[in-house]
Amino acid sequence: MTDDDPNWWRSAVTYQIYIRSFADSDGDGIGDVNGIRSRLRYLADLGVDALWINPWYPSPQADAGYDVADYRDIEPLFGTLGDGRAMVDEAHQLGLRVLLDIVPNHTSDEHRWFQEALAAEPGSPERARYLFRPGKGDDADQPPNDWVSEFGGTAWTRIRQPDGEWYLHLFDAKQPDLNWDNEEVRSEFLDVLRFWFDSGVDGFRIDVAHGLLKAPGLPDLGSEFKRVEGAPPKAGHPHWDQPGVPDIYRAWREVGETYDPPRVFVAEAWVSSVARLADYLGPDCLHTAFDFHVTRCRWDAAQLREAIGNSLAAHQLVGAPVTWVLSNHDIDRHVTRYGRGPTGDPLHGRPDEPVDIALGTRRARAAILLELALPGTVYLYQGEELGLPQVNDIPESMLADPVWERSGHTRRGRDGCRVPIPWTTGGPSLGFGGAAPWLPQPADWSQLSVEAEEADDDSMLHHYRKALHLRRVLPELRTDDHRWLDLGDEVIAFTRGDRFACIVNFGEQPVDTPAGEVLIASASIDGGIPRDTATWIDLGR
Ligand code: ISL
């Protein structure tokens, strides 16, 4: 590795690789580890510091790999352990760190432990690794409580064995929840961490990090905690963000600290407030956690300024960097989100909702400059550097997200942000690999391909590359210093250090460009900074 800074994670830009959809080396229509290897140079040239790879473990793929059958191997569809090790080594040679995705809240129902639980008796140690309960009602044919699956329907499934117990699954029925009050579960995951750390992996993204503990007695949600689509869970929720969850990660941190360089973590935790998020962070707990409060904001100066300010303040109290994210594999792509009107679920629109893609793209160009100029660490989701929009017209017969079935075909799910990457302007899968990618690519994505954008100096790809390379060479962007500038309600502006300023105009009135050198702008700023435009200025003091 080229950079030995132990604090690299405080300001790193990490690129999320959704492995199924990144690059397919063997032509079966599904991306794989050797596909990633073939594109490492592209990622290094883009200017990112690290990669996060979505789950690559053996899995029946009921939830695109978030249903893990074996935590110590690689799914044959994606490659072999040898391919994985080679990928990590090659990434390191290019100066890229590699984070994997660990899924501790649940396993696959095809995991050995769940199969053993089914074969064992109620009350056995095998069942105690999961959350089995008798049903309610005279025939025990009602679920043990009123919890609902994130994907739709009840969170309980009754097993076919004669004892007829039910097991909890906060996601798909093929994803039984583990019992984190069980010591064997805790020690197993410490061992899984060591397995991958020993093979050179630099850290983990923690899936559903807020879900591991459930309130004693598994009380009903009732009306107070009823699930509201698109809203974060309320404080006191019986199965999200229970007290004690961060303590689990203190033990994980201890394992990470035994390595040189120390291994790092980023939590996926959807919690009620940024103050709650900060509880997972600090020198003896996790390094970082995605800040979805800012992700949830619309393209609105007041909302964004408030959320950014709250995040910076809450993280400062625990000495952790904020982890900014615009898009990921679970939410609508932000080019589309920012092109929608001001109402509805901010993260998941209706597929028939009107969208102004040109407007969303203009805002996305500004948003990345805002994000990369803030103190903290940034995650990019594959394809955002190409300005890919959400795909809302995937034929129903091809939808693969379990949300589609479990919601009784009322929610199409998340496939629209998971469509394979277009690498070339032509060819059967626009260079992704093979003839028929697992999700179809819109024909006009030829123009959004890496090849097309390489050839256009004004493309999103060149814009990202330029901003990422600037961020690397501007030392003030790696400090904590951040001071707001007041340029009016419709403008977000701040300085970093003595001479760097970032200005984003959300209002109709153009903003005067301050004296200095324009380092980058998201659109032309001749005649002032127009609406939905961001710029970085070297004030030259
Ligand atoms: O998709 C969501 C919000 O848009 C959430 O309900 C999501 O399921 C939640 O954020 C947890 O996500 C993670 O765990 C899931 C998996 O399906 C997601 O892809 C993953 O990111 C279950 O493992």
XYZ file of C-alpha atoms and ligand atoms in Angstrom:
564
model
C 0.000 0.000 0.000
C 1.241 3.463 -0.785
C -0.206 5.292 2.194
C 0.609 4.200 5.736
C -1.454 6.851 7.504
C -3.308 5.034 10.344
C -5.993 7.753 10.154
C -6.722 7.150 6.465
C -10.342 6.245 7.288
C -11.081 9.716 8.683
C -11.124 11.367 5.268
C -11.161 8.474 2.797
C -13.421 8.310 -0.225
C -14.752 4.756 -0.534
C -16.345 3.350 -3.680
C -19.181 0.874 -3.139
C -19.051 -2.111 -5.485
C -22.371 -3.901 -5.879
C -20.630 -7.022 -7.102
C -23.560 -8.531 -9.052
C -23.710 -5.443 -11.236
C -20.174 -4.137 -11.533
C -18.323 -6.263 -14.112
C -18.958 -9.814 -15.310
C -15.783 -11.719 -16.278
C -17.363 -15.061 -17.268
C -20.383 -13.932 -19.252
C -23.098 -15.468 -17.047
C -24.822 -12.100 -16.662
C -23.740 -11.651 -13.030
C -20.770 -9.558 -11.928
C -17.927 -11.329 -10.140
C -14.610 -11.004 -8.328
C -12.502 -11.313 -11.484
C -14.686 -8.616 -13.026
C -13.679 -6.324 -10.166
C -10.013 -7.267 -10.704
C -10.283 -6.263 -14.359
C -11.528 -2.772 -13.389
C -9.238 -1.933 -10.471
C -7.203 0.418 -12.615
C -10.359 2.376 -13.473
C -11.098 2.760 -9.746
C -7.568 3.847 -8.891
C -7.646 6.392 -11.727
C -11.001 7.702 -10.523
C -9.195 8.795 -7.360
C -10.913 6.835 -4.598
C -9.031 5.504 -1.565
C -10.952 2.360 -0.711
C -13.551 -0.121 -1.951
C -16.515 -1.614 -0.112
C -17.774 -4.817 -1.692
C -21.348 -5.953 -1.022
C -21.631 -9.534 0.368
C -19.753 -12.094 -1.707
C -20.268 -15.151 0.510
C -21.944 -18.424 -0.506
C -25.639 -17.635 -0.513
C -28.876 -18.798 -2.104
C -29.180 -15.132 -3.207
C -32.681 -14.718 -1.782
C -31.667 -11.134 -0.917
C -28.760 -10.637 -3.316
C -26.207 -12.139 -0.931
C -27.506 -10.609 2.318
C -28.610 -14.144 3.120
C -25.277 -15.708 4.021
C -24.906 -19.493 4.114
C -21.191 -19.551 4.981
C -19.274 -16.541 6.299
C -15.841 -17.962 5.484
C -16.000 -18.535 1.740
C -16.952 -16.884 -1.562
C -20.104 -17.647 -3.556
C -19.142 -19.752 -6.634
C -21.193 -17.394 -8.849
C -18.729 -14.667 -7.845
C -15.479 -16.658 -7.773
C -13.200 -18.453 -5.345
C -11.362 -17.569 -2.166
C -8.218 -17.483 -4.307
C -9.795 -14.889 -6.629
C -10.806 -12.851 -3.578
C -7.314 -12.905 -2.095
C -5.797 -11.954 -5.454
C -8.271 -9.073 -5.739
C -7.359 -7.735 -2.298
C -3.621 -7.965 -3.093
C -4.013 -6.250 -6.456
C -6.151 -3.494 -4.923
C -3.502 -2.938 -2.254
C -0.812 -2.673 -4.920
C -2.817 0.162 -6.456
C -3.159 1.879 -3.070
C -6.811 0.899 -2.597
C -8.065 -0.485 0.730
C -10.767 -3.142 0.702
C -13.765 -3.376 3.033
C -16.126 -6.337 2.992
C -19.741 -6.409 4.139
C -20.581 -8.437 7.247
C -24.173 -9.509 7.881
C -24.558 -10.214 11.620
C -28.303 -9.657 12.140
C -29.364 -12.792 10.284
C -28.028 -15.767 8.361
C -29.503 -17.612 5.407
C -31.979 -20.351 6.285
C -29.496 -22.569 4.414
C -26.718 -21.784 6.916
C -25.606 -24.895 8.826
C -26.745 -23.374 12.122
C -30.319 -22.865 10.929
C -30.475 -26.382 9.516
C -29.264 -27.694 12.893
C -31.886 -25.593 14.646
C -34.662 -27.083 12.527
C -33.442 -30.604 13.315
C -33.233 -29.900 17.070
C -35.881 -29.614 19.801
C -37.497 -26.440 21.138
C -35.326 -25.083 23.953
C -32.159 -26.726 22.544
C -28.818 -24.896 22.204
C -29.235 -25.140 18.405
C -32.550 -23.252 18.497
C -31.096 -20.753 20.999
C -28.816 -19.297 18.302
C -31.949 -17.879 16.645
C -35.237 -16.423 17.908
C -37.717 -19.287 17.966
C -41.002 -18.825 19.871
C -44.303 -20.691 20.190
C -47.201 -19.106 18.316
C -50.174 -17.403 19.877
C -53.774 -18.644 20.023
C -55.252 -22.041 20.945
C -53.549 -23.724 18.001
C -50.391 -21.618 18.266
C -51.131 -20.624 14.685
C -50.760 -16.858 15.200
C -47.360 -15.125 15.075
C -45.768 -14.551 18.516
C -46.059 -10.762 18.166
C -46.993 -8.003 15.697
C -43.539 -7.313 14.267
C -43.366 -6.818 10.512
C -40.680 -7.653 7.975
C -38.879 -4.686 6.397
C -39.778 -6.256 3.070
C -43.503 -6.618 3.871
C -45.756 -9.040 5.764
C -45.225 -10.582 9.192
C -41.704 -10.982 10.588
C -42.481 -14.556 11.716
C -42.592 -17.867 9.883
C -43.891 -21.117 11.360
C -41.681 -24.133 10.809
C -43.063 -27.395 9.404
C -41.595 -29.531 12.200
C -44.206 -31.129 14.526
C -43.404 -28.707 17.367
C -44.659 -25.883 15.102
C -42.495 -23.096 16.567
C -42.117 -19.766 14.760
C -38.842 -17.972 13.988
C -38.192 -14.253 13.660
C -36.950 -12.682 10.424
C -36.910 -8.893 10.232
C -36.211 -9.274 6.492
C -37.058 -12.202 4.197
C -38.254 -15.574 5.561
C -34.968 -16.939 4.173
C -33.074 -14.593 6.561
C -33.673 -15.844 10.138
C -32.540 -13.368 12.830
C -29.708 -14.461 15.099
C -29.991 -14.237 18.876
C -27.262 -11.815 19.969
C -27.890 -12.567 23.646
C -26.227 -15.892 22.875
C -22.489 -16.040 23.633
C -21.826 -18.566 20.866
C -23.200 -16.102 18.292
C -20.979 -13.343 19.652
C -17.798 -15.414 19.584
C -18.556 -16.852 16.134
C -18.599 -13.374 14.596
C -15.348 -12.378 16.299
C -13.838 -15.412 14.638
C -15.318 -14.505 11.230
C -13.767 -11.041 11.538
C -10.374 -12.611 12.237
C -10.744 -14.963 9.271
C -10.999 -12.062 6.803
C -8.623 -9.715 8.620
C -5.996 -12.491 8.482
C -6.351 -12.528 4.707
C -5.572 -8.822 4.462
C -9.044 -7.271 4.342
C -8.928 -3.726 5.758
C -12.318 -3.558 7.429
C -16.046 -4.158 7.300
C -19.270 -2.402 6.564
C -21.734 -3.739 9.151
C -25.154 -4.608 7.754
C -28.217 -3.607 9.838
C -25.833 -2.652 12.636
C -28.722 -1.256 14.714
C -30.799 -4.446 14.714
C -28.828 -7.017 16.662
C -30.589 -6.890 20.038
C -34.326 -7.196 20.602
C -36.232 -5.871 23.658
C -36.624 -8.540 26.369
C -39.925 -10.373 25.992
C -40.244 -9.226 22.357
C -43.077 -6.736 23.093
C -45.581 -5.733 20.391
C -44.956 -2.614 18.302
C -48.504 -1.468 18.985
C -49.495 1.823 17.421
C -46.500 3.705 18.822
C -43.841 1.928 16.792
C -45.896 0.883 13.778
C -43.664 0.846 10.678
C -43.982 3.971 8.537
C -42.534 3.571 5.025
C -39.615 5.947 4.550
C -39.424 7.133 8.189
C -36.531 6.332 10.560
C -37.395 4.157 13.589
C -38.504 6.062 16.705
C -36.378 6.047 19.860
C -37.364 3.174 22.175
C -38.283 0.867 19.279
C -38.379 -2.791 20.448
C -36.083 -4.135 17.731
C -34.063 -1.230 16.370
C -31.206 0.474 18.206
C -31.713 -1.263 21.550
C -29.424 -0.195 24.398
C -26.433 -2.520 24.462
C -25.990 -2.817 20.707
C -22.911 -0.521 20.626
C -21.278 -2.731 23.297
C -21.205 -5.593 20.794
C -19.022 -3.430 18.566
C -16.613 -2.569 21.364
C -15.533 -6.217 21.223
C -15.244 -5.985 17.407
C -13.044 -2.902 17.714
C -10.761 -4.773 20.097
C -10.265 -7.467 17.460
C -9.599 -4.843 14.773
C -7.021 -3.141 16.973
C -4.939 -6.307 17.278
C -3.962 -5.952 13.590
C -1.334 -3.764 11.978
C -2.612 -1.558 10.471
C -5.735 -1.652 12.667
C -8.849 -2.777 10.801
C -11.802 -0.390 10.531
C -15.601 -0.458 10.570
C -18.479 1.498 9.103
C -21.990 0.872 10.433
C -25.192 0.825 8.467
C -27.472 2.035 11.254
C -30.848 3.612 10.598
C -31.498 5.301 13.945
C -33.800 8.030 15.224
C -31.265 10.859 15.472
C -27.688 11.696 14.698
C -27.063 11.795 18.462
C -28.059 8.120 18.629
C -25.723 7.406 15.718
C -22.854 9.012 17.593
C -23.396 6.451 20.356
C -21.982 3.775 18.036
C -18.820 5.801 17.408
C -15.603 6.713 19.196
C -12.132 5.415 19.969
C -13.408 2.291 21.768
C -16.378 1.602 19.489
C -16.885 1.939 15.731
C -14.822 4.278 13.563
C -17.640 5.497 11.316
C -21.358 5.097 10.517
C -23.270 6.238 7.436
C -25.134 9.468 8.079
C -28.496 8.812 6.439
C -30.052 11.943 7.987
C -28.364 14.011 5.309
C -29.106 11.399 2.633
C -32.793 11.795 3.457
C -32.773 15.562 2.823
C -34.279 16.935 -0.334
C -32.314 19.366 -2.518
C -33.129 22.235 -0.175
C -30.638 24.676 1.357
C -32.339 24.957 4.763
C -32.825 21.198 5.210
C -29.307 20.352 4.124
C -27.643 23.102 6.146
C -29.429 22.025 9.302
C -28.730 18.318 8.809
C -25.068 18.904 7.954
C -24.631 21.189 10.976
C -26.283 18.674 13.315
C -24.126 15.858 11.989
C -20.893 17.767 12.314
C -21.744 18.806 15.887
C -22.863 15.337 17.034
C -19.815 13.610 15.547
C -17.418 16.190 16.940
C -18.567 15.330 20.466
C -17.282 11.775 20.040
C -14.266 12.627 17.873
C -15.537 10.700 14.833
C -15.688 11.874 11.214
C -19.100 12.176 9.562
C -19.703 9.573 6.829
C -21.519 11.252 3.934
C -23.469 9.257 1.385
C -25.736 10.290 -1.473
C -26.715 6.890 -2.884
C -26.406 3.179 -2.205
C -27.929 -0.128 -3.350
C -31.053 0.300 -1.157
C -32.319 3.733 -2.193
C -33.273 5.467 -5.428
C -30.302 6.948 -7.258
C -29.888 10.608 -6.359
C -29.952 11.917 -9.944
C -33.569 10.748 -9.902
C -34.318 11.784 -6.307
C -33.099 15.327 -6.911
C -35.149 15.541 -10.111
C -38.444 14.854 -8.310
C -40.932 17.198 -6.700
C -40.834 18.169 -3.021
C -43.271 15.598 -1.581
C -43.404 11.846 -0.989
C -40.836 9.409 0.440
C -37.479 11.152 -0.074
C -35.572 7.905 -0.659
C -37.997 5.752 -2.650
C -40.217 7.436 -5.215
C -43.200 5.981 -7.004
C -42.100 4.560 -10.349
C -44.666 6.712 -12.177
C -43.666 9.924 -10.398
C -42.583 12.705 -12.798
C -38.807 13.229 -12.850
C -36.720 15.960 -14.463
C -33.475 14.057 -15.115
C -31.640 17.092 -16.492
C -32.413 18.987 -13.281
C -31.474 15.993 -11.114
C -28.185 15.648 -12.999
C -27.374 19.326 -12.596
C -28.042 19.049 -8.849
C -26.035 15.812 -8.597
C -23.017 17.614 -10.102
C -23.390 20.278 -7.408
C -24.103 17.727 -4.638
C -20.831 15.859 -5.113
C -18.864 19.101 -4.737
C -20.782 19.892 -1.542
C -20.192 16.404 -0.174
C -16.502 16.178 -1.061
C -15.811 19.606 0.457
C -17.160 18.717 3.908
C -14.985 17.386 6.719
C -15.320 13.625 7.039
C -15.368 10.540 4.897
C -17.438 9.890 1.754
C -19.005 6.790 0.158
C -19.736 6.756 -3.574
C -22.090 4.175 -5.048
C -20.972 2.564 -8.318
C -22.445 4.358 -11.298
C -23.035 7.682 -9.564
C -19.785 8.851 -11.172
C -21.562 8.255 -14.500
C -24.730 10.056 -13.395
C -26.848 6.919 -13.760
C -30.534 7.469 -12.945
C -32.943 5.052 -11.244
C -34.424 2.543 -13.711
C -38.164 2.492 -13.140
C -39.315 0.292 -15.992
C -37.676 -3.076 -15.320
C -40.243 -5.670 -16.473
C -42.090 -7.129 -13.486
C -41.092 -10.644 -14.511
C -37.427 -9.694 -13.989
C -37.713 -8.031 -10.580
C -35.424 -9.928 -8.202
C -35.700 -7.942 -4.951
C -37.688 -9.946 -2.332
C -39.551 -6.701 -1.550
C -41.608 -7.191 -4.748
C -43.062 -10.560 -3.678
C -43.279 -9.888 0.064
C -45.120 -6.605 -0.417
C -47.751 -8.388 -2.508
C -46.509 -6.524 -5.607
C -47.188 -3.119 -4.040
C -43.499 -2.087 -3.795
C -41.213 -2.773 -6.751
C -38.178 -2.845 -4.491
C -34.612 -1.765 -5.054
C -33.631 -3.325 -8.390
C -33.856 0.043 -10.146
C -30.607 1.216 -8.533
C -28.868 -2.130 -9.124
C -28.799 -2.278 -12.931
C -25.391 -3.405 -14.322
C -22.819 -0.739 -15.169
C -22.457 0.316 -18.834
C -18.740 0.255 -19.675
C -18.858 0.653 -23.464
C -21.095 2.403 -25.985
C -21.888 -0.853 -27.808
C -22.034 -4.606 -27.380
C -24.737 -6.843 -25.957
C -24.436 -5.678 -22.336
C -22.618 -2.379 -22.933
C -19.343 -3.985 -21.880
C -20.654 -5.355 -18.569
C -19.923 -8.871 -19.868
C -22.036 -11.578 -21.481
C -25.147 -11.277 -23.574
C -27.883 -11.010 -20.976
C -27.192 -9.136 -17.752
C -29.329 -10.207 -14.757
C -31.206 -6.907 -15.032
C -31.687 -5.209 -18.411
C -29.854 -1.937 -19.120
C -31.803 0.918 -20.748
C -30.662 1.394 -24.357
C -29.808 5.058 -23.811
C -27.228 4.074 -21.171
C -24.802 3.760 -24.047
C -24.406 7.533 -23.682
C -23.775 7.140 -19.930
C -21.140 4.455 -20.408
C -17.576 4.870 -19.194
C -16.407 4.868 -22.811
C -18.805 7.665 -23.826
C -18.021 9.744 -20.761
C -14.258 9.314 -21.165
C -14.639 10.998 -24.548
C -16.591 13.988 -23.186
C -14.651 16.483 -21.067
C -17.867 17.808 -19.536
C -19.173 14.414 -18.450
C -20.067 13.435 -14.897
C -17.108 11.043 -14.941
C -14.594 13.816 -15.663
C -16.310 16.023 -13.074
C -15.945 13.307 -10.381
C -12.336 12.587 -11.342
C -11.387 16.227 -11.200
C -13.090 16.775 -7.828
C -11.587 13.604 -6.333
C -8.089 14.508 -7.480
C -8.443 18.043 -6.130
C -9.659 16.698 -2.794
C -6.483 14.630 -2.597
C -4.132 17.521 -3.133
C -5.856 20.162 -1.000
C -4.502 19.642 2.532
C -7.248 21.726 4.197
C -9.806 19.153 3.058
C -8.210 16.613 5.359
C -8.566 18.749 8.494
C -11.615 19.172 10.752
C -11.753 22.896 10.141
C -15.149 24.064 8.841
C -16.689 27.529 9.105
C -20.053 28.556 7.699
C -20.207 31.652 5.500
C -23.485 33.554 5.488
C -24.388 34.285 1.865
C -28.158 34.174 2.414
C -30.835 31.567 3.071
C -30.631 30.017 -0.382
C -26.879 29.435 -0.302
C -24.765 26.880 1.528
C -21.252 28.239 1.855
C -18.317 27.457 4.087
C -14.567 27.679 4.290
C -12.003 25.018 5.151
C -8.743 26.472 6.405
C -7.686 29.969 5.370
C -8.187 29.875 1.647
C -10.629 27.183 0.528
C -14.327 28.030 0.059
C -17.236 25.908 -1.159
C -20.364 27.745 -2.336
C -23.600 26.085 -3.421
C -26.461 28.195 -4.723
C -29.986 26.758 -4.382
C -31.802 30.048 -5.151
C -32.926 31.825 -8.292
C -30.625 34.822 -7.799
C -27.051 34.223 -9.020
C -24.414 34.598 -6.288
C -21.327 36.725 -6.910
C -18.228 34.593 -7.285
C -15.701 35.706 -4.637
C -12.270 36.874 -5.731
C -9.828 34.010 -6.098
C -9.068 31.067 -8.314
C -11.966 28.841 -9.369
C -10.773 25.299 -8.669
C -13.854 23.560 -10.038
C -17.510 24.361 -10.733
C -20.450 22.079 -11.378
C -21.702 24.323 -14.229
C -20.610 27.550 -15.889
C -20.226 30.372 -13.360
C -19.588 33.145 -15.864
C -21.778 35.972 -14.586
C -22.067 34.587 -11.033
C -22.936 31.220 -9.506
C -26.362 30.284 -10.882
C -29.095 28.165 -9.278
C -28.251 24.501 -8.483
C -24.553 25.101 -8.965
C -21.567 24.543 -6.678
C -18.014 25.759 -6.878
C -14.735 25.477 -4.975
C -12.672 28.638 -4.792
C -9.087 29.179 -3.680
C -9.435 32.549 -1.958
C -5.680 32.931 -2.180
C -5.173 34.557 1.216
O -33.855 -0.767 2.043
C -34.030 -0.151 3.054
C -34.198 1.305 3.068
O -34.181 1.759 1.808
C -34.001 -0.751 4.370
O -35.187 -1.193 4.832
C -32.941 -1.814 4.343
O -33.486 -3.051 4.232
C -32.160 -1.645 5.581
O -31.515 -0.467 5.385
C -31.138 -2.745 5.792
O -30.381 -2.911 4.629
C -29.380 -3.871 4.615
O -29.824 -5.134 5.061
C -30.822 -5.777 4.276
C -30.454 -5.813 2.802
O -31.573 -6.206 2.058
C -29.975 -4.471 2.309
O -29.574 -4.545 0.975
C -28.850 -4.048 3.205
O -28.227 -2.857 2.801
C -30.974 -7.154 4.838
O -29.719 -7.746 4.988
